[in-house]
Amino acid sequence: MRLSRWALIVVVLLVAAVVGVAYGTLRLTPLEVLHGALGTGSATQVVVVRQLRLPRVLLAALVGAGLGASGAALQGATRNGLAEPYLLGVSGGAAVGAVIAVALHAPAAVVPLAGLVGALAAVALSLVVARASGGQGDARVVLMAGVVVGAFANAAIMVALAGVDANAVRGALWWMMGSAADATWGQVRALAVYVAIGVGALLALARAIDLLALGEDAAAGMGVDVARVTLAVYVAGALLAAGTVAAAGLVGFVGLLVPHLARMAGARTHRSIIGAAALGGAALTVLADLVARVAHPPAELPLGAVTAILGVPFFLSRLRRLT
Amino acid sequence: MFFASHTGRVAIALSWSALALLGACRTDAPRAAGAHDDFGDAIASAPTPPHRIVSLNPTTTELLYAIGAGDRLVGRTTWDLYPSQVRDVPDLGPGLRPNVEAVIATRPDLVILYASDDNRDAARRLRAAGIRTVAYRVDRIVDFARVTQALGALTGDTVAARVTVDTVQRTLARVRAATATLQHPAAFWILWENPLLAVGGGSFLNELLTAAGARNVYDSLPGPSPAVSFEDLVRRDPDVVLASPESRRHMLADPRWQALRAVRDGRVLVFDTTIVNGPSARVGASAVSLARLLHPGSI
């Protein structure tokens, strides 16, 4: 990918971040935002900018980066342009793990780990389902297995929520629709660790994913341990899904959309596709979160609803090309 | 079609509240026969007062105890926790989309539902099973008065119902008089933290706030518990926050809540969490406790 394209993505991300911090339901002038950020404004301005908007924009960016990179690697490793954590049921599995942890009153730090267990279980389950049907090489079968696992995850969450009081159900549904509204610096720090490890691992696997994309036999012929690389990609993808789900719930279609945009921008090797999808996913999610915040005052829209409205038409156009 | 049934319901609500208001100067004929419930359905007449009552709404359950009919209850919802004797009544599960078979199994001669559209189907099925079923919406203080009197007519004790309503309304009038001339602070009443839910204009808690001498910053939102964004709350800049003990603890520990002037100034008041379920016979006492919280020494 040309340097100018990289520069463009970085500029879009920076502009999205600045707009995200500067703009919100509470109208602040650019000068007030600056004072808030520097800690020299009024107490309200300082808290709104430093404790509400900055962590929120950073959390949305990290969620988008994790989902974008995860989607790019999963699409490459499965040779399936429709693969992404949400559609493969990985995010749903993470949500089940997280809901169970919350229902058992586990400490907050354990929730992403429970999500990781759920995400890995979902990966294993969809691979087993696909293998049992004899179609693990068929992109459509893997995808369908993922959709089934996702539906099962939703059902499991509904069972876990039976008998919980109405406001708690409303809270859980809200979380399942995805939202960065509750962002804290602690969450930003925790997710940064997950994203750094997950995206770092995927970048390290990028060369092997390039070879996998040629086909399993071709990759094996060039000395790639296909099973190990595929597993490593799934584990890293599950790690990213678990981290993002614990931080912001289920945010779909970012992992589908941005890898395609990265390829359209000229990214060819998986090192650049994953890198560009991470940056592009961050920009897209920050902008989607801004829409979620200001589109329907005084309420907020769920972030996952905004990304789905963007992503579903794109998914349908891709589906036509695939079949 | 929608319009017809909607205006019909409004007319019924208006006539009921008119009855409640005019109650003092009207001789009391039994209203159960020929009357309608809040679904607009005619209430079947019965030769004798009911002896096995299922109440699937915490507020009507409380009202039945208040008018002395609590010992006839044979079923309640999971959320009916007041008064304490109610825990001995069998728990039949949720009050919305109830388990109709579990209700029928208690062999009730009267079932009282919450008049939400979710419950229309249950009402139809229970009536089809030959069980006298009524549905009431008890969301506002005016609902309290008319539903209490309707329950009195159904259970055959209109005098107890009238005494309950009059006692509550006298207390409410006393609270309103005590706070009328005081300055009404702008208040935010938090119901849930994530998503952030506020008491809205459609809740009896909004009416309680007004009676107790405060102005709800979200009284223009029609729902009972609308979701609001944190920045919008900061923009509305309430003078005082009403929170449960748990919410208050979270607020004081979370640096984000320092964006609110009321939190920085230490104006986070803990309300009595047992009053939020619905406008029951305790609504007068709730107004007193809220007025004491907002305006110490006023009443």
PDB file of C-alpha atoms in Angstrom, chain A residues 5-287:
ATOM      1  CA  ARG A   5      -2.788   5.932   1.599  1.00  0.00           C
ATOM      2  CA  TRP A   6      -1.310   5.127   5.032  1.00  0.00           C
ATOM      3  CA  ALA A   7      -1.045   8.851   5.714  1.00  0.00           C
ATOM      4  CA  LEU A   8      -4.693   9.281   4.686  1.00  0.00           C
ATOM      5  CA  ILE A   9      -5.892   6.571   7.110  1.00  0.00           C
ATOM      6  CA  VAL A  10      -3.874   8.084   9.966  1.00  0.00           C
ATOM      7  CA  VAL A  11      -5.231  11.558   9.201  1.00  0.00           C
ATOM      8  CA  VAL A  12      -8.828  10.237   9.123  1.00  0.00           C
ATOM      9  CA  LEU A  13      -8.265   8.524  12.478  1.00  0.00           C
ATOM     10  CA  LEU A  14      -6.794  11.665  14.045  1.00  0.00           C
ATOM     11  CA  VAL A  15      -9.605  13.871  12.713  1.00  0.00           C
ATOM     12  CA  ALA A  16     -12.193  11.364  13.990  1.00  0.00           C
ATOM     13  CA  ALA A  17     -10.541  11.377  17.417  1.00  0.00           C
ATOM     14  CA  VAL A  18     -10.379  15.193  17.610  1.00  0.00           C
ATOM     15  CA  VAL A  19     -14.024  15.547  16.506  1.00  0.00           C
ATOM     16  CA  GLY A  20     -14.997  12.804  18.959  1.00  0.00           C
ATOM     17  CA  VAL A  21     -13.426  14.678  21.870  1.00  0.00           C
ATOM     18  CA  ALA A  22     -14.632  18.121  20.764  1.00  0.00           C
ATOM     19  CA  TYR A  23     -18.237  17.285  19.960  1.00  0.00           C
ATOM     20  CA  GLY A  24     -21.049  15.948  22.142  1.00  0.00           C
ATOM     21  CA  THR A  25     -24.483  16.620  23.617  1.00  0.00           C
ATOM     22  CA  LEU A  26     -22.903  19.172  25.921  1.00  0.00           C
ATOM     23  CA  ARG A  27     -21.805  21.993  23.587  1.00  0.00           C
ATOM     24  CA  LEU A  28     -18.282  23.188  24.347  1.00  0.00           C
ATOM     25  CA  THR A  29     -16.271  25.714  22.310  1.00  0.00           C
ATOM     26  CA  PRO A  30     -12.881  24.513  20.968  1.00  0.00           C
ATOM     27  CA  LEU A  31     -11.222  26.759  23.568  1.00  0.00           C
ATOM     28  CA  GLU A  32     -13.260  25.175  26.383  1.00  0.00           C
ATOM     29  CA  VAL A  33     -12.342  21.705  25.113  1.00  0.00           C
ATOM     30  CA  LEU A  34      -8.669  22.712  25.153  1.00  0.00           C
ATOM     31  CA  HIS A  35      -8.970  24.101  28.672  1.00  0.00           C
ATOM     32  CA  GLY A  36     -10.790  20.949  29.711  1.00  0.00           C
ATOM     33  CA  ALA A  37      -8.060  18.748  28.257  1.00  0.00           C
ATOM     34  CA  LEU A  38      -5.313  20.803  29.907  1.00  0.00           C
ATOM     35  CA  GLY A  39      -7.140  20.766  33.239  1.00  0.00           C
ATOM     36  CA  THR A  40      -7.466  24.571  33.344  1.00  0.00           C
ATOM     37  CA  GLY A  41     -11.204  24.829  32.587  1.00  0.00           C
ATOM     38  CA  SER A  42     -14.166  24.610  34.947  1.00  0.00           C
ATOM     39  CA  ALA A  43     -14.598  21.410  36.928  1.00  0.00           C
ATOM     40  CA  THR A  44     -17.421  20.284  34.610  1.00  0.00           C
ATOM     41  CA  GLN A  45     -15.361  20.944  31.455  1.00  0.00           C
ATOM     42  CA  VAL A  46     -12.321  19.131  32.833  1.00  0.00           C
ATOM     43  CA  VAL A  47     -14.323  16.037  33.862  1.00  0.00           C
ATOM     44  CA  VAL A  48     -16.349  15.941  30.632  1.00  0.00           C
ATOM     45  CA  VAL A  49     -13.253  16.115  28.444  1.00  0.00           C
ATOM     46  CA  ARG A  50     -10.844  14.046  30.549  1.00  0.00           C
ATOM     47  CA  GLN A  51     -13.124  11.463  32.170  1.00  0.00           C
ATOM     48  CA  LEU A  52     -15.969  11.115  29.653  1.00  0.00           C
ATOM     49  CA  ARG A  53     -14.879  11.931  26.124  1.00  0.00           C
ATOM     50  CA  LEU A  54     -11.165  11.042  26.063  1.00  0.00           C
ATOM     51  CA  PRO A  55     -11.538   7.525  27.527  1.00  0.00           C
ATOM     52  CA  ARG A  56     -14.612   6.973  25.393  1.00  0.00           C
ATOM     53  CA  VAL A  57     -12.869   7.935  22.137  1.00  0.00           C
ATOM     54  CA  LEU A  58      -9.815   5.847  23.062  1.00  0.00           C
ATOM     55  CA  LEU A  59     -11.953   2.850  24.019  1.00  0.00           C
ATOM     56  CA  ALA A  60     -13.913   3.075  20.755  1.00  0.00           C
ATOM     57  CA  ALA A  61     -10.635   3.319  18.835  1.00  0.00           C
ATOM     58  CA  LEU A  62      -9.214   0.246  20.592  1.00  0.00           C
ATOM     59  CA  VAL A  63     -12.432  -1.719  20.026  1.00  0.00           C
ATOM     60  CA  GLY A  64     -12.359  -0.818  16.341  1.00  0.00           C
ATOM     61  CA  ALA A  65      -8.667  -1.638  16.021  1.00  0.00           C
ATOM     62  CA  GLY A  66      -9.125  -5.037  17.642  1.00  0.00           C
ATOM     63  CA  LEU A  67     -12.179  -5.918  15.543  1.00  0.00           C
ATOM     64  CA  GLY A  68     -10.600  -4.666  12.303  1.00  0.00           C
ATOM     65  CA  ALA A  69      -7.362  -6.598  12.800  1.00  0.00           C
ATOM     66  CA  SER A  70      -9.232  -9.692  13.959  1.00  0.00           C
ATOM     67  CA  GLY A  71     -11.545  -9.590  10.940  1.00  0.00           C
ATOM     68  CA  ALA A  72      -8.654  -9.086   8.517  1.00  0.00           C
ATOM     69  CA  ALA A  73      -6.729 -12.085   9.900  1.00  0.00           C
ATOM     70  CA  LEU A  74      -9.819 -14.335  10.060  1.00  0.00           C
ATOM     71  CA  GLN A  75     -10.770 -13.460   6.486  1.00  0.00           C
ATOM     72  CA  GLY A  76      -7.244 -14.309   5.333  1.00  0.00           C
ATOM     73  CA  ALA A  77      -6.846 -17.519   7.318  1.00  0.00           C
ATOM     74  CA  THR A  78     -10.300 -18.873   6.381  1.00  0.00           C
ATOM     75  CA  ARG A  79     -10.076 -17.543   2.788  1.00  0.00           C
ATOM     76  CA  ASN A  80     -13.551 -16.209   3.462  1.00  0.00           C
ATOM     77  CA  GLY A  81     -14.391 -12.587   2.731  1.00  0.00           C
ATOM     78  CA  LEU A  82     -17.353 -12.734   5.128  1.00  0.00           C
ATOM     79  CA  ALA A  83     -15.417 -13.908   8.188  1.00  0.00           C
ATOM     80  CA  GLU A  84     -15.364 -11.644  11.232  1.00  0.00           C
ATOM     81  CA  PRO A  85     -15.614 -12.227  15.000  1.00  0.00           C
ATOM     82  CA  TYR A  86     -19.301 -11.250  15.232  1.00  0.00           C
ATOM     83  CA  LEU A  87     -20.505 -13.397  12.318  1.00  0.00           C
ATOM     84  CA  LEU A  88     -18.318 -16.363  13.316  1.00  0.00           C
ATOM     85  CA  GLY A  89     -19.996 -16.495  16.727  1.00  0.00           C
ATOM     86  CA  VAL A  90     -16.713 -15.668  18.495  1.00  0.00           C
ATOM     87  CA  SER A  91     -18.141 -12.426  19.933  1.00  0.00           C
ATOM     88  CA  GLY A  92     -21.311 -14.261  20.974  1.00  0.00           C
ATOM     89  CA  GLY A  93     -19.229 -16.883  22.820  1.00  0.00           C
ATOM     90  CA  ALA A  94     -17.301 -14.102  24.533  1.00  0.00           C
ATOM     91  CA  ALA A  95     -20.593 -12.505  25.569  1.00  0.00           C
ATOM     92  CA  VAL A  96     -21.839 -15.762  27.123  1.00  0.00           C
ATOM     93  CA  GLY A  97     -18.637 -16.090  29.141  1.00  0.00           C
ATOM     94  CA  ALA A  98     -18.850 -12.487  30.265  1.00  0.00           C
ATOM     95  CA  VAL A  99     -22.566 -12.696  31.193  1.00  0.00           C
ATOM     96  CA  ILE A 100     -21.963 -15.834  33.253  1.00  0.00           C
ATOM     97  CA  ALA A 101     -19.045 -14.147  35.025  1.00  0.00           C
ATOM     98  CA  VAL A 102     -21.204 -11.076  35.773  1.00  0.00           C
ATOM     99  CA  ALA A 103     -24.104 -13.261  36.950  1.00  0.00           C
ATOM    100  CA  LEU A 104     -21.718 -15.048  39.339  1.00  0.00           C
ATOM    101  CA  HIS A 105     -20.540 -11.652  40.661  1.00  0.00           C
ATOM    102  CA  ALA A 106     -16.962 -12.273  39.456  1.00  0.00           C
ATOM    103  CA  PRO A 107     -14.520  -9.358  39.923  1.00  0.00           C
ATOM    104  CA  ALA A 108     -14.337  -6.987  36.935  1.00  0.00           C
ATOM    105  CA  ALA A 109     -10.837  -8.123  35.964  1.00  0.00           C
ATOM    106  CA  VAL A 110     -12.040 -11.723  35.516  1.00  0.00           C
ATOM    107  CA  VAL A 111     -14.854 -10.807  33.098  1.00  0.00           C
ATOM    108  CA  PRO A 112     -12.633 -10.519  29.977  1.00  0.00           C
ATOM    109  CA  LEU A 113     -10.945 -13.819  30.895  1.00  0.00           C
ATOM    110  CA  ALA A 114     -14.336 -15.537  31.171  1.00  0.00           C
ATOM    111  CA  GLY A 115     -15.133 -13.910  27.829  1.00  0.00           C
ATOM    112  CA  LEU A 116     -11.946 -15.394  26.377  1.00  0.00           C
ATOM    113  CA  VAL A 117     -12.947 -18.871  27.551  1.00  0.00           C
ATOM    114  CA  GLY A 118     -16.383 -18.375  25.962  1.00  0.00           C
ATOM    115  CA  ALA A 119     -14.833 -17.084  22.725  1.00  0.00           C
ATOM    116  CA  LEU A 120     -12.445 -20.051  22.489  1.00  0.00           C
ATOM    117  CA  ALA A 121     -15.314 -22.444  23.185  1.00  0.00           C
ATOM    118  CA  ALA A 122     -17.321 -20.793  20.392  1.00  0.00           C
ATOM    119  CA  VAL A 123     -14.347 -21.147  17.993  1.00  0.00           C
ATOM    120  CA  ALA A 124     -13.949 -24.804  18.871  1.00  0.00           C
ATOM    121  CA  LEU A 125     -17.690 -25.383  18.545  1.00  0.00           C
ATOM    122  CA  SER A 126     -18.022 -23.749  15.123  1.00  0.00           C
ATOM    123  CA  LEU A 127     -14.974 -25.652  13.834  1.00  0.00           C
ATOM    124  CA  VAL A 128     -16.387 -28.926  15.157  1.00  0.00           C
ATOM    125  CA  VAL A 129     -19.782 -28.183  13.604  1.00  0.00           C
ATOM    126  CA  ALA A 130     -18.142 -27.305  10.275  1.00  0.00           C
ATOM    127  CA  ARG A 131     -15.923 -30.415  10.391  1.00  0.00           C
ATOM    128  CA  ALA A 132     -18.830 -32.705  11.340  1.00  0.00           C
ATOM    129  CA  SER A 133     -20.677 -31.475   8.255  1.00  0.00           C
ATOM    130  CA  GLY A 134     -17.539 -32.226   6.223  1.00  0.00           C
ATOM    131  CA  GLY A 135     -17.303 -28.674   5.029  1.00  0.00           C
ATOM    132  CA  GLN A 136     -14.555 -26.964   7.018  1.00  0.00           C
ATOM    133  CA  GLY A 137     -12.919 -25.931   3.757  1.00  0.00           C
ATOM    134  CA  ASP A 138     -16.153 -24.360   2.523  1.00  0.00           C
ATOM    135  CA  ALA A 139     -16.388 -20.730   3.542  1.00  0.00           C
ATOM    136  CA  ARG A 140     -20.180 -20.816   3.575  1.00  0.00           C
ATOM    137  CA  VAL A 141     -20.343 -23.845   5.894  1.00  0.00           C
ATOM    138  CA  VAL A 142     -17.907 -22.271   8.369  1.00  0.00           C
ATOM    139  CA  LEU A 143     -19.940 -19.068   8.299  1.00  0.00           C
ATOM    140  CA  MET A 144     -23.208 -20.918   8.812  1.00  0.00           C
ATOM    141  CA  ALA A 145     -21.698 -22.826  11.736  1.00  0.00           C
ATOM    142  CA  GLY A 146     -20.666 -19.477  13.188  1.00  0.00           C
ATOM    143  CA  VAL A 147     -24.170 -18.056  12.807  1.00  0.00           C
ATOM    144  CA  VAL A 148     -25.622 -21.116  14.548  1.00  0.00           C
ATOM    145  CA  VAL A 149     -23.115 -20.822  17.402  1.00  0.00           C
ATOM    146  CA  GLY A 150     -24.000 -17.107  17.684  1.00  0.00           C
ATOM    147  CA  ALA A 151     -27.709 -17.947  17.901  1.00  0.00           C
ATOM    148  CA  PHE A 152     -26.965 -20.556  20.556  1.00  0.00           C
ATOM    149  CA  ALA A 153     -24.972 -17.941  22.488  1.00  0.00           C
ATOM    150  CA  ASN A 154     -27.933 -15.522  22.368  1.00  0.00           C
ATOM    151  CA  ALA A 155     -30.227 -18.255  23.654  1.00  0.00           C
ATOM    152  CA  ALA A 156     -27.794 -19.085  26.478  1.00  0.00           C
ATOM    153  CA  ILE A 157     -27.714 -15.421  27.509  1.00  0.00           C
ATOM    154  CA  MET A 158     -31.534 -15.226  27.503  1.00  0.00           C
ATOM    155  CA  VAL A 159     -31.672 -18.316  29.742  1.00  0.00           C
ATOM    156  CA  ALA A 160     -29.105 -16.767  32.090  1.00  0.00           C
ATOM    157  CA  LEU A 161     -31.259 -13.621  32.261  1.00  0.00           C
ATOM    158  CA  ALA A 162     -34.576 -15.375  33.012  1.00  0.00           C
ATOM    159  CA  GLY A 163     -35.796 -14.280  36.413  1.00  0.00           C
ATOM    160  CA  VAL A 164     -33.560 -11.221  36.531  1.00  0.00           C
ATOM    161  CA  ASP A 165     -35.394  -7.940  37.146  1.00  0.00           C
ATOM    162  CA  ALA A 166     -36.510  -5.750  34.248  1.00  0.00           C
ATOM    163  CA  ASN A 167     -33.887  -3.024  34.578  1.00  0.00           C
ATOM    164  CA  ALA A 168     -31.081  -5.601  34.703  1.00  0.00           C
ATOM    165  CA  VAL A 169     -32.427  -7.218  31.520  1.00  0.00           C
ATOM    166  CA  ARG A 170     -32.595  -3.802  29.890  1.00  0.00           C
ATOM    167  CA  GLY A 171     -28.969  -3.261  30.958  1.00  0.00           C
ATOM    168  CA  ALA A 172     -27.856  -6.623  29.579  1.00  0.00           C
ATOM    169  CA  LEU A 173     -29.659  -6.086  26.261  1.00  0.00           C
ATOM    170  CA  TRP A 174     -28.117  -2.648  26.014  1.00  0.00           C
ATOM    171  CA  TRP A 175     -24.680  -4.146  26.568  1.00  0.00           C
ATOM    172  CA  MET A 176     -25.330  -6.873  23.984  1.00  0.00           C
ATOM    173  CA  MET A 177     -26.152  -4.181  21.428  1.00  0.00           C
ATOM    174  CA  GLY A 178     -22.704  -2.691  22.055  1.00  0.00           C
ATOM    175  CA  SER A 179     -21.898   0.627  23.710  1.00  0.00           C
ATOM    176  CA  ALA A 180     -18.824   2.603  24.707  1.00  0.00           C
ATOM    177  CA  ALA A 181     -20.891   4.840  27.007  1.00  0.00           C
ATOM    178  CA  ASP A 182     -19.427   3.416  30.194  1.00  0.00           C
ATOM    179  CA  ALA A 183     -15.781   3.848  29.180  1.00  0.00           C
ATOM    180  CA  THR A 184     -13.291   4.340  32.001  1.00  0.00           C
ATOM    181  CA  TRP A 185      -9.525   4.801  31.945  1.00  0.00           C
ATOM    182  CA  GLY A 186      -9.195   1.416  33.636  1.00  0.00           C
ATOM    183  CA  GLN A 187     -11.060  -0.242  30.760  1.00  0.00           C
ATOM    184  CA  VAL A 188      -8.934   1.650  28.238  1.00  0.00           C
ATOM    185  CA  ARG A 189      -5.741   0.374  29.882  1.00  0.00           C
ATOM    186  CA  ALA A 190      -7.010  -3.217  30.077  1.00  0.00           C
ATOM    187  CA  LEU A 191      -8.212  -3.269  26.467  1.00  0.00           C
ATOM    188  CA  ALA A 192      -4.948  -1.666  25.290  1.00  0.00           C
ATOM    189  CA  VAL A 193      -3.095  -4.697  26.667  1.00  0.00           C
ATOM    190  CA  TYR A 194      -5.463  -7.130  24.915  1.00  0.00           C
ATOM    191  CA  VAL A 195      -5.270  -5.236  21.616  1.00  0.00           C
ATOM    192  CA  ALA A 196      -1.484  -4.887  21.759  1.00  0.00           C
ATOM    193  CA  ILE A 197      -1.016  -8.625  22.344  1.00  0.00           C
ATOM    194  CA  GLY A 198      -3.705  -9.692  19.855  1.00  0.00           C
ATOM    195  CA  VAL A 199      -2.775  -7.339  17.015  1.00  0.00           C
ATOM    196  CA  GLY A 200       0.944  -7.967  17.649  1.00  0.00           C
ATOM    197  CA  ALA A 201       0.400 -11.716  17.383  1.00  0.00           C
ATOM    198  CA  LEU A 202      -1.622 -11.337  14.176  1.00  0.00           C
ATOM    199  CA  LEU A 203       1.040  -9.113  12.612  1.00  0.00           C
ATOM    200  CA  ALA A 204       3.643 -11.747  13.499  1.00  0.00           C
ATOM    201  CA  LEU A 205       1.442 -14.359  11.790  1.00  0.00           C
ATOM    202  CA  ALA A 206       0.831 -12.141   8.739  1.00  0.00           C
ATOM    203  CA  ARG A 207       3.408 -13.794   6.503  1.00  0.00           C
ATOM    204  CA  ALA A 208       1.980 -17.262   7.196  1.00  0.00           C
ATOM    205  CA  ILE A 209      -1.558 -15.921   6.567  1.00  0.00           C
ATOM    206  CA  ASP A 210      -0.357 -14.675   3.159  1.00  0.00           C
ATOM    207  CA  LEU A 211       0.662 -18.229   2.301  1.00  0.00           C
ATOM    208  CA  LEU A 212      -2.529 -19.720   3.777  1.00  0.00           C
ATOM    209  CA  ALA A 213      -4.532 -17.416   1.537  1.00  0.00           C
ATOM    210  CA  LEU A 214      -3.084 -19.296  -1.454  1.00  0.00           C
ATOM    211  CA  GLY A 215      -4.803 -22.473  -0.231  1.00  0.00           C
ATOM    212  CA  GLU A 216      -3.967 -25.014   2.462  1.00  0.00           C
ATOM    213  CA  ASP A 217      -2.078 -27.402   0.171  1.00  0.00           C
ATOM    214  CA  ALA A 218      -0.010 -24.640  -1.347  1.00  0.00           C
ATOM    215  CA  ALA A 219       0.791 -23.249   2.093  1.00  0.00           C
ATOM    216  CA  ALA A 220       1.746 -26.697   3.436  1.00  0.00           C
ATOM    217  CA  GLY A 221       3.955 -27.163   0.390  1.00  0.00           C
ATOM    218  CA  MET A 222       5.806 -23.977   1.340  1.00  0.00           C
ATOM    219  CA  GLY A 223       6.474 -25.255   4.856  1.00  0.00           C
ATOM    220  CA  VAL A 224       3.536 -23.645   6.739  1.00  0.00           C
ATOM    221  CA  ASP A 225       2.140 -25.704   9.631  1.00  0.00           C
ATOM    222  CA  VAL A 226      -1.447 -25.057   8.501  1.00  0.00           C
ATOM    223  CA  ALA A 227      -3.224 -26.397  11.588  1.00  0.00           C
ATOM    224  CA  ARG A 228      -0.991 -24.502  14.005  1.00  0.00           C
ATOM    225  CA  VAL A 229      -1.198 -21.195  12.144  1.00  0.00           C
ATOM    226  CA  THR A 230      -5.000 -21.465  11.777  1.00  0.00           C
ATOM    227  CA  LEU A 231      -5.334 -22.222  15.483  1.00  0.00           C
ATOM    228  CA  ALA A 232      -3.032 -19.323  16.395  1.00  0.00           C
ATOM    229  CA  VAL A 233      -5.112 -16.927  14.277  1.00  0.00           C
ATOM    230  CA  TYR A 234      -8.319 -18.133  15.930  1.00  0.00           C
ATOM    231  CA  VAL A 235      -6.840 -17.795  19.436  1.00  0.00           C
ATOM    232  CA  ALA A 236      -5.588 -14.268  18.721  1.00  0.00           C
ATOM    233  CA  GLY A 237      -8.963 -13.411  17.161  1.00  0.00           C
ATOM    234  CA  ALA A 238     -10.750 -14.826  20.218  1.00  0.00           C
ATOM    235  CA  LEU A 239      -8.485 -12.793  22.518  1.00  0.00           C
ATOM    236  CA  LEU A 240      -9.392  -9.593  20.653  1.00  0.00           C
ATOM    237  CA  ALA A 241     -13.102 -10.493  20.605  1.00  0.00           C
ATOM    238  CA  ALA A 242     -13.054 -11.201  24.355  1.00  0.00           C
ATOM    239  CA  GLY A 243     -11.293  -7.921  25.131  1.00  0.00           C
ATOM    240  CA  THR A 244     -13.632  -5.824  22.983  1.00  0.00           C
ATOM    241  CA  VAL A 245     -16.797  -7.585  24.203  1.00  0.00           C
ATOM    242  CA  ALA A 246     -15.823  -7.101  27.844  1.00  0.00           C
ATOM    243  CA  ALA A 247     -15.175  -3.410  27.182  1.00  0.00           C
ATOM    244  CA  ALA A 248     -18.052  -2.473  24.880  1.00  0.00           C
ATOM    245  CA  GLY A 249     -20.365  -5.450  24.305  1.00  0.00           C
ATOM    246  CA  LEU A 250     -21.190  -6.835  20.876  1.00  0.00           C
ATOM    247  CA  VAL A 251     -20.127  -4.485  18.085  1.00  0.00           C
ATOM    248  CA  GLY A 252     -20.732  -6.205  14.759  1.00  0.00           C
ATOM    249  CA  PHE A 253     -19.644  -5.701  11.173  1.00  0.00           C
ATOM    250  CA  VAL A 254     -16.583  -3.498  11.831  1.00  0.00           C
ATOM    251  CA  GLY A 255     -14.414  -6.612  11.393  1.00  0.00           C
ATOM    252  CA  LEU A 256     -16.215  -7.338   8.134  1.00  0.00           C
ATOM    253  CA  LEU A 257     -16.155  -3.859   6.659  1.00  0.00           C
ATOM    254  CA  VAL A 258     -12.689  -2.443   7.239  1.00  0.00           C
ATOM    255  CA  PRO A 259     -10.526  -5.305   5.867  1.00  0.00           C
ATOM    256  CA  HIS A 260     -12.369  -4.865   2.562  1.00  0.00           C
ATOM    257  CA  LEU A 261     -11.792  -1.120   2.696  1.00  0.00           C
ATOM    258  CA  ALA A 262      -8.103  -1.828   3.406  1.00  0.00           C
ATOM    259  CA  ARG A 263      -7.861  -4.047   0.350  1.00  0.00           C
ATOM    260  CA  MET A 264      -9.719  -1.465  -1.737  1.00  0.00           C
ATOM    261  CA  ALA A 265      -7.155   1.096  -0.550  1.00  0.00           C
ATOM    262  CA  GLY A 266      -4.459  -1.079  -2.068  1.00  0.00           C
ATOM    263  CA  ALA A 267      -3.289  -3.260   0.833  1.00  0.00           C
ATOM    264  CA  ARG A 268      -2.074  -6.596  -0.585  1.00  0.00           C
ATOM    265  CA  THR A 269       0.024  -8.411   2.037  1.00  0.00           C
ATOM    266  CA  HIS A 270      -1.630  -9.358   5.320  1.00  0.00           C
ATOM    267  CA  ARG A 271       0.865  -7.275   7.252  1.00  0.00           C
ATOM    268  CA  SER A 272      -0.545  -4.164   5.584  1.00  0.00           C
ATOM    269  CA  ILE A 273      -4.174  -5.419   5.475  1.00  0.00           C
ATOM    270  CA  ILE A 274      -4.125  -6.122   9.234  1.00  0.00           C
ATOM    271  CA  GLY A 275      -2.360  -2.846   9.995  1.00  0.00           C
ATOM    272  CA  ALA A 276      -4.670  -0.773   7.803  1.00  0.00           C
ATOM    273  CA  ALA A 277      -7.777  -2.592   9.099  1.00  0.00           C
ATOM    274  CA  ALA A 278      -6.707  -1.835  12.692  1.00  0.00           C
ATOM    275  CA  LEU A 279      -6.291   1.889  11.969  1.00  0.00           C
ATOM    276  CA  GLY A 280      -9.379   2.055   9.759  1.00  0.00           C
ATOM    277  CA  GLY A 281     -11.468   0.089  12.281  1.00  0.00           C
ATOM    278  CA  ALA A 282     -10.405   2.541  14.979  1.00  0.00           C
ATOM    279  CA  ALA A 283     -11.478   5.534  12.849  1.00  0.00           C
ATOM    280  CA  LEU A 284     -14.786   3.927  11.841  1.00  0.00           C
ATOM    281  CA  THR A 285     -15.711   2.962  15.399  1.00  0.00           C
ATOM    282  CA  VAL A 286     -14.853   6.385  16.806  1.00  0.00           C
ATOM    283  CA  LEU A 287     -17.111   7.992  14.185  1.00  0.00           C
TER     284      LEU A 287
END
